[in-house]
Amino acid sequence: MMKAILKTERTKGFVMGEKPIPNNLKPNEVLIKVISVSICGTDMHIYNWDAWSQKRINPPLTVGHEFSGKVIKVGSEVTKVKIGDVVSSESHVICGKCEYCLKNKGHICENTKVLGVDIDGCFAEYVKVPEENLYIATSNLDPIYLSVLEPLGNAVHAVKHFDVKDKDVLIIGCGPIGLMGIDVALASGAKRVFATEVNPYRINLAKELGAYLVFDPRSYNTLEMISKHTNNKGVDVVIDFSGNKYAVEEAVDYVKPGGGISILGVFNDKLNVDVNKIVFKGLHIYGVTGRLIPKTWEQIDELLKTNKLHFNKFVTHIFSFDEFEKGIEVMNEGKSGKVVLKL
């Protein structure tokens, strides 16, 4: 038996329980002894049992989709990894057969199953996943931090869709992935990174990560601030991690002609965007979902080799697995960057 964090009822909360170790592997599956897991906003939705989770989640379920671990058993057809490898993992289990998978667009696979959402996840002592999902650690990064590579991949996907080298970038929203976005942009050669955020704790984190200018858009007019610091030209790239309706509606004003807007945030309301500005400014709009498979993971690997990412700054809290409620608490309070649980 193994310890696992479970969603057992259709109500708020998780419980620590026991489940059988998932030893029965398909030929392409790998059993992993978990080293660390990290808490995502999706986990918070499921914990708080909001409207989205009530529609999507079917308890009982082992939650969690971000982890690192060591391979301890492999299926009969596994060739990519071996016992003893330290790994992180893509959380989207794709079919490999649909129209999009066959076009190398697995991030929009029409049959995607997400760990800890559609199938049992990784908040447990052991987890099994297809070998195709695994990223084998090749850098000297502490394995505790490897669990955050999956959300880091969201930031990498959003930032690196556009060439940010020597460019001005605006990050909207400095939650954990937005903070990673600042780090990724600077590590990718951005000239200056501007950032907006309403949470004082995360404003300070954004500054510590090296953002050129960080401000609360409730206190300062974003367009005026961007115009002032860019000689009225605007930034080259805007990246939204917030899901804030009004910020993204105005993003077409923040970006210069020929610039780009990446959108990772998810919105509760329809947006009212001036499409004429997109047309006449020649803007490029890109919707970000998940990570490009395998391109984003290859980009992560290249970034790790530069040693330019500051995991010790955007990972702000590390608790033991048994202290998961403390991690949930700081996440709910918004007084954290990324929160990791170590086993």
PDB file of C-alpha atoms in Angstrom, residues 153-321:
ATOM      1  CA  GLY A 153       6.740  24.412 -19.441  1.00  0.00           C
ATOM      2  CA  ASN A 154       3.596  26.537 -19.572  1.00  0.00           C
ATOM      3  CA  ALA A 155       5.745  29.620 -19.080  1.00  0.00           C
ATOM      4  CA  VAL A 156       8.301  28.436 -21.639  1.00  0.00           C
ATOM      5  CA  HIS A 157       5.558  27.743 -24.193  1.00  0.00           C
ATOM      6  CA  ALA A 158       3.990  31.166 -23.638  1.00  0.00           C
ATOM      7  CA  VAL A 159       7.236  33.146 -23.702  1.00  0.00           C
ATOM      8  CA  LYS A 160       9.161  31.336 -26.411  1.00  0.00           C
ATOM      9  CA  HIS A 161       6.407  31.329 -29.010  1.00  0.00           C
ATOM     10  CA  PHE A 162       7.757  34.785 -29.827  1.00  0.00           C
ATOM     11  CA  ASP A 163      11.419  35.740 -30.094  1.00  0.00           C
ATOM     12  CA  VAL A 164      11.953  37.856 -26.971  1.00  0.00           C
ATOM     13  CA  LYS A 165      15.704  38.342 -27.309  1.00  0.00           C
ATOM     14  CA  ASP A 166      16.526  42.050 -26.952  1.00  0.00           C
ATOM     15  CA  LYS A 167      12.800  42.797 -26.751  1.00  0.00           C
ATOM     16  CA  ASP A 168      10.559  44.544 -24.222  1.00  0.00           C
ATOM     17  CA  VAL A 169       8.089  42.110 -22.665  1.00  0.00           C
ATOM     18  CA  LEU A 170       5.032  42.740 -20.494  1.00  0.00           C
ATOM     19  CA  ILE A 171       3.929  39.954 -18.144  1.00  0.00           C
ATOM     20  CA  ILE A 172       0.325  40.307 -16.942  1.00  0.00           C
ATOM     21  CA  GLY A 173      -0.166  38.399 -13.689  1.00  0.00           C
ATOM     22  CA  CYS A 174       2.620  37.218 -11.394  1.00  0.00           C
ATOM     23  CA  GLY A 175       1.177  34.054  -9.964  1.00  0.00           C
ATOM     24  CA  PRO A 176       3.570  31.086  -9.916  1.00  0.00           C
ATOM     25  CA  ILE A 177       3.586  30.629 -13.707  1.00  0.00           C
ATOM     26  CA  GLY A 178       3.788  34.371 -14.329  1.00  0.00           C
ATOM     27  CA  LEU A 179       6.821  34.533 -12.036  1.00  0.00           C
ATOM     28  CA  MET A 180       8.363  31.709 -14.031  1.00  0.00           C
ATOM     29  CA  GLY A 181       7.524  33.679 -17.165  1.00  0.00           C
ATOM     30  CA  ILE A 182       9.612  36.606 -15.927  1.00  0.00           C
ATOM     31  CA  ASP A 183      12.532  34.280 -15.282  1.00  0.00           C
ATOM     32  CA  VAL A 184      12.179  32.528 -18.643  1.00  0.00           C
ATOM     33  CA  ALA A 185      11.956  35.815 -20.554  1.00  0.00           C
ATOM     34  CA  LEU A 186      15.096  37.192 -18.923  1.00  0.00           C
ATOM     35  CA  ALA A 187      16.940  33.894 -19.356  1.00  0.00           C
ATOM     36  CA  SER A 188      15.925  34.016 -23.028  1.00  0.00           C
ATOM     37  CA  GLY A 189      17.539  37.414 -23.492  1.00  0.00           C
ATOM     38  CA  ALA A 190      14.656  39.851 -23.076  1.00  0.00           C
ATOM     39  CA  LYS A 191      15.890  43.432 -22.825  1.00  0.00           C
ATOM     40  CA  ARG A 192      13.357  44.476 -20.183  1.00  0.00           C
ATOM     41  CA  VAL A 193      10.461  42.723 -18.505  1.00  0.00           C
ATOM     42  CA  PHE A 194       7.555  44.785 -17.224  1.00  0.00           C
ATOM     43  CA  ALA A 195       5.019  43.096 -14.960  1.00  0.00           C
ATOM     44  CA  THR A 196       1.612  43.851 -13.471  1.00  0.00           C
ATOM     45  CA  GLU A 197       0.276  42.200 -10.308  1.00  0.00           C
ATOM     46  CA  VAL A 198      -2.157  43.089  -7.522  1.00  0.00           C
ATOM     47  CA  ASN A 199      -0.680  40.865  -4.779  1.00  0.00           C
ATOM     48  CA  PRO A 200       2.052  42.695  -2.773  1.00  0.00           C
ATOM     49  CA  TYR A 201       3.848  39.448  -1.913  1.00  0.00           C
ATOM     50  CA  ARG A 202       4.124  38.494  -5.567  1.00  0.00           C
ATOM     51  CA  ILE A 203       5.045  42.031  -6.618  1.00  0.00           C
ATOM     52  CA  ASN A 204       8.120  41.661  -4.420  1.00  0.00           C
ATOM     53  CA  LEU A 205       8.912  38.246  -5.909  1.00  0.00           C
ATOM     54  CA  ALA A 206       8.699  39.692  -9.423  1.00  0.00           C
ATOM     55  CA  LYS A 207      11.163  42.408  -8.452  1.00  0.00           C
ATOM     56  CA  GLU A 208      13.523  39.836  -6.928  1.00  0.00           C
ATOM     57  CA  LEU A 209      13.457  37.904 -10.198  1.00  0.00           C
ATOM     58  CA  GLY A 210      14.721  40.972 -12.025  1.00  0.00           C
ATOM     59  CA  ALA A 211      11.668  42.558 -13.625  1.00  0.00           C
ATOM     60  CA  TYR A 212      12.489  46.080 -14.794  1.00  0.00           C
ATOM     61  CA  LEU A 213       9.224  47.566 -13.545  1.00  0.00           C
ATOM     62  CA  VAL A 214       6.462  45.929 -11.491  1.00  0.00           C
ATOM     63  CA  PHE A 215       3.278  47.735 -10.517  1.00  0.00           C
ATOM     64  CA  ASP A 216      -0.288  47.260  -9.341  1.00  0.00           C
ATOM     65  CA  PRO A 217      -2.608  48.164 -12.258  1.00  0.00           C
ATOM     66  CA  ARG A 218      -5.244  49.298  -9.767  1.00  0.00           C
ATOM     67  CA  SER A 219      -2.903  52.066  -8.617  1.00  0.00           C
ATOM     68  CA  TYR A 220      -1.197  52.899 -11.905  1.00  0.00           C
ATOM     69  CA  ASN A 221      -2.586  53.108 -15.431  1.00  0.00           C
ATOM     70  CA  THR A 222      -0.888  50.327 -17.365  1.00  0.00           C
ATOM     71  CA  LEU A 223      -0.968  52.061 -20.738  1.00  0.00           C
ATOM     72  CA  GLU A 224       0.494  55.240 -19.257  1.00  0.00           C
ATOM     73  CA  MET A 225       3.256  53.309 -17.491  1.00  0.00           C
ATOM     74  CA  ILE A 226       4.179  51.322 -20.596  1.00  0.00           C
ATOM     75  CA  SER A 227       4.077  54.413 -22.806  1.00  0.00           C
ATOM     76  CA  LYS A 228       6.250  56.372 -20.394  1.00  0.00           C
ATOM     77  CA  HIS A 229       8.985  53.737 -20.357  1.00  0.00           C
ATOM     78  CA  THR A 230       8.944  52.895 -24.083  1.00  0.00           C
ATOM     79  CA  ASN A 231       8.839  56.396 -25.601  1.00  0.00           C
ATOM     80  CA  ASN A 232       5.173  55.814 -26.481  1.00  0.00           C
ATOM     81  CA  LYS A 233       6.090  52.840 -28.678  1.00  0.00           C
ATOM     82  CA  GLY A 234       4.762  50.003 -26.535  1.00  0.00           C
ATOM     83  CA  VAL A 235       6.290  46.635 -25.753  1.00  0.00           C
ATOM     84  CA  ASP A 236       7.194  43.980 -28.305  1.00  0.00           C
ATOM     85  CA  VAL A 237       5.409  41.111 -26.582  1.00  0.00           C
ATOM     86  CA  VAL A 238       2.568  40.868 -24.059  1.00  0.00           C
ATOM     87  CA  ILE A 239       2.042  37.599 -22.192  1.00  0.00           C
ATOM     88  CA  ASP A 240      -1.082  37.112 -20.107  1.00  0.00           C
ATOM     89  CA  PHE A 241      -0.995  34.717 -17.180  1.00  0.00           C
ATOM     90  CA  SER A 242      -3.850  36.376 -15.306  1.00  0.00           C
ATOM     91  CA  GLY A 243      -7.121  35.643 -17.048  1.00  0.00           C
ATOM     92  CA  ASN A 244      -8.046  39.247 -16.300  1.00  0.00           C
ATOM     93  CA  LYS A 245     -10.634  40.302 -18.864  1.00  0.00           C
ATOM     94  CA  TYR A 246      -9.846  43.998 -18.882  1.00  0.00           C
ATOM     95  CA  ALA A 247      -6.077  43.604 -19.028  1.00  0.00           C
ATOM     96  CA  VAL A 248      -6.247  41.423 -22.121  1.00  0.00           C
ATOM     97  CA  GLU A 249      -8.843  43.637 -23.796  1.00  0.00           C
ATOM     98  CA  GLU A 250      -6.343  46.487 -23.436  1.00  0.00           C
ATOM     99  CA  ALA A 251      -3.301  44.413 -24.413  1.00  0.00           C
ATOM    100  CA  VAL A 252      -3.710  45.484 -28.044  1.00  0.00           C
ATOM    101  CA  ASP A 253      -2.874  49.003 -26.829  1.00  0.00           C
ATOM    102  CA  TYR A 254       0.214  47.953 -24.871  1.00  0.00           C
ATOM    103  CA  VAL A 255       1.965  46.221 -27.770  1.00  0.00           C
ATOM    104  CA  LYS A 256       3.719  47.956 -30.661  1.00  0.00           C
ATOM    105  CA  PRO A 257       2.857  47.336 -34.333  1.00  0.00           C
ATOM    106  CA  GLY A 258       4.022  43.921 -35.482  1.00  0.00           C
ATOM    107  CA  GLY A 259       4.163  42.676 -31.906  1.00  0.00           C
ATOM    108  CA  GLY A 260       2.706  39.586 -30.323  1.00  0.00           C
ATOM    109  CA  ILE A 261       0.334  38.605 -27.532  1.00  0.00           C
ATOM    110  CA  SER A 262       0.482  35.177 -25.867  1.00  0.00           C
ATOM    111  CA  ILE A 263      -2.529  34.232 -23.750  1.00  0.00           C
ATOM    112  CA  LEU A 264      -2.329  31.479 -21.140  1.00  0.00           C
ATOM    113  CA  GLY A 265      -4.900  32.898 -18.717  1.00  0.00           C
ATOM    114  CA  VAL A 266      -8.413  31.454 -18.799  1.00  0.00           C
ATOM    115  CA  PHE A 267     -11.420  33.764 -18.694  1.00  0.00           C
ATOM    116  CA  ASN A 268     -14.840  33.495 -17.102  1.00  0.00           C
ATOM    117  CA  ASP A 269     -16.326  36.120 -19.424  1.00  0.00           C
ATOM    118  CA  LYS A 270     -16.205  36.819 -23.141  1.00  0.00           C
ATOM    119  CA  LEU A 271     -13.727  39.498 -24.148  1.00  0.00           C
ATOM    120  CA  ASN A 272     -14.517  42.716 -25.964  1.00  0.00           C
ATOM    121  CA  VAL A 273     -11.412  43.259 -28.091  1.00  0.00           C
ATOM    122  CA  ASP A 274     -10.957  45.922 -30.757  1.00  0.00           C
ATOM    123  CA  VAL A 275     -10.106  43.594 -33.641  1.00  0.00           C
ATOM    124  CA  ASN A 276      -9.351  46.539 -35.918  1.00  0.00           C
ATOM    125  CA  LYS A 277      -6.277  47.243 -33.794  1.00  0.00           C
ATOM    126  CA  ILE A 278      -5.120  43.664 -34.313  1.00  0.00           C
ATOM    127  CA  VAL A 279      -5.575  44.086 -38.067  1.00  0.00           C
ATOM    128  CA  PHE A 280      -4.073  47.524 -38.581  1.00  0.00           C
ATOM    129  CA  LYS A 281      -1.188  47.002 -36.152  1.00  0.00           C
ATOM    130  CA  GLY A 282      -0.413  43.620 -37.704  1.00  0.00           C
ATOM    131  CA  LEU A 283      -0.474  41.859 -34.340  1.00  0.00           C
ATOM    132  CA  HIS A 284       0.011  38.157 -33.735  1.00  0.00           C
ATOM    133  CA  ILE A 285      -2.231  36.525 -31.111  1.00  0.00           C
ATOM    134  CA  TYR A 286      -1.307  33.091 -29.745  1.00  0.00           C
ATOM    135  CA  GLY A 287      -3.353  30.884 -27.447  1.00  0.00           C
ATOM    136  CA  VAL A 288      -1.259  28.755 -25.106  1.00  0.00           C
ATOM    137  CA  THR A 289      -2.507  25.380 -23.921  1.00  0.00           C
ATOM    138  CA  GLY A 290      -0.224  22.961 -22.141  1.00  0.00           C
ATOM    139  CA  ARG A 291       3.219  22.364 -23.570  1.00  0.00           C
ATOM    140  CA  LEU A 292       4.316  21.555 -27.108  1.00  0.00           C
ATOM    141  CA  ILE A 293       5.255  17.880 -27.131  1.00  0.00           C
ATOM    142  CA  PRO A 294       8.199  17.410 -27.275  1.00  0.00           C
ATOM    143  CA  LYS A 295       9.403  20.892 -28.340  1.00  0.00           C
ATOM    144  CA  THR A 296       8.692  22.676 -25.062  1.00  0.00           C
ATOM    145  CA  TRP A 297      10.462  19.967 -23.077  1.00  0.00           C
ATOM    146  CA  GLU A 298      13.491  20.318 -25.344  1.00  0.00           C
ATOM    147  CA  GLN A 299      13.437  24.076 -24.710  1.00  0.00           C
ATOM    148  CA  ILE A 300      13.241  23.445 -20.962  1.00  0.00           C
ATOM    149  CA  ASP A 301      16.293  21.205 -21.222  1.00  0.00           C
ATOM    150  CA  GLU A 302      18.232  23.907 -23.055  1.00  0.00           C
ATOM    151  CA  LEU A 303      17.257  26.512 -20.451  1.00  0.00           C
ATOM    152  CA  LEU A 304      18.326  24.260 -17.582  1.00  0.00           C
ATOM    153  CA  LYS A 305      21.754  23.903 -19.155  1.00  0.00           C
ATOM    154  CA  THR A 306      22.216  27.696 -19.000  1.00  0.00           C
ATOM    155  CA  ASN A 307      21.769  27.743 -15.204  1.00  0.00           C
ATOM    156  CA  LYS A 308      19.949  31.068 -15.611  1.00  0.00           C
ATOM    157  CA  LEU A 309      16.682  30.058 -13.948  1.00  0.00           C
ATOM    158  CA  HIS A 310      16.110  30.907 -10.285  1.00  0.00           C
ATOM    159  CA  PHE A 311      14.147  27.990  -8.856  1.00  0.00           C
ATOM    160  CA  ASN A 312      14.995  29.078  -5.317  1.00  0.00           C
ATOM    161  CA  LYS A 313      13.150  32.351  -5.919  1.00  0.00           C
ATOM    162  CA  PHE A 314       9.936  31.271  -7.631  1.00  0.00           C
ATOM    163  CA  VAL A 315       9.670  28.154  -5.441  1.00  0.00           C
ATOM    164  CA  THR A 316       8.947  29.851  -2.129  1.00  0.00           C
ATOM    165  CA  HIS A 317       7.716  27.032   0.099  1.00  0.00           C
ATOM    166  CA  ILE A 318       8.754  23.394   0.562  1.00  0.00           C
ATOM    167  CA  PHE A 319       6.708  21.244   2.937  1.00  0.00           C
ATOM    168  CA  SER A 320       6.718  17.552   3.709  1.00  0.00           C
ATOM    169  CA  PHE A 321       4.103  15.457   1.932  1.00  0.00           C
TER     170      PHE A 321
END
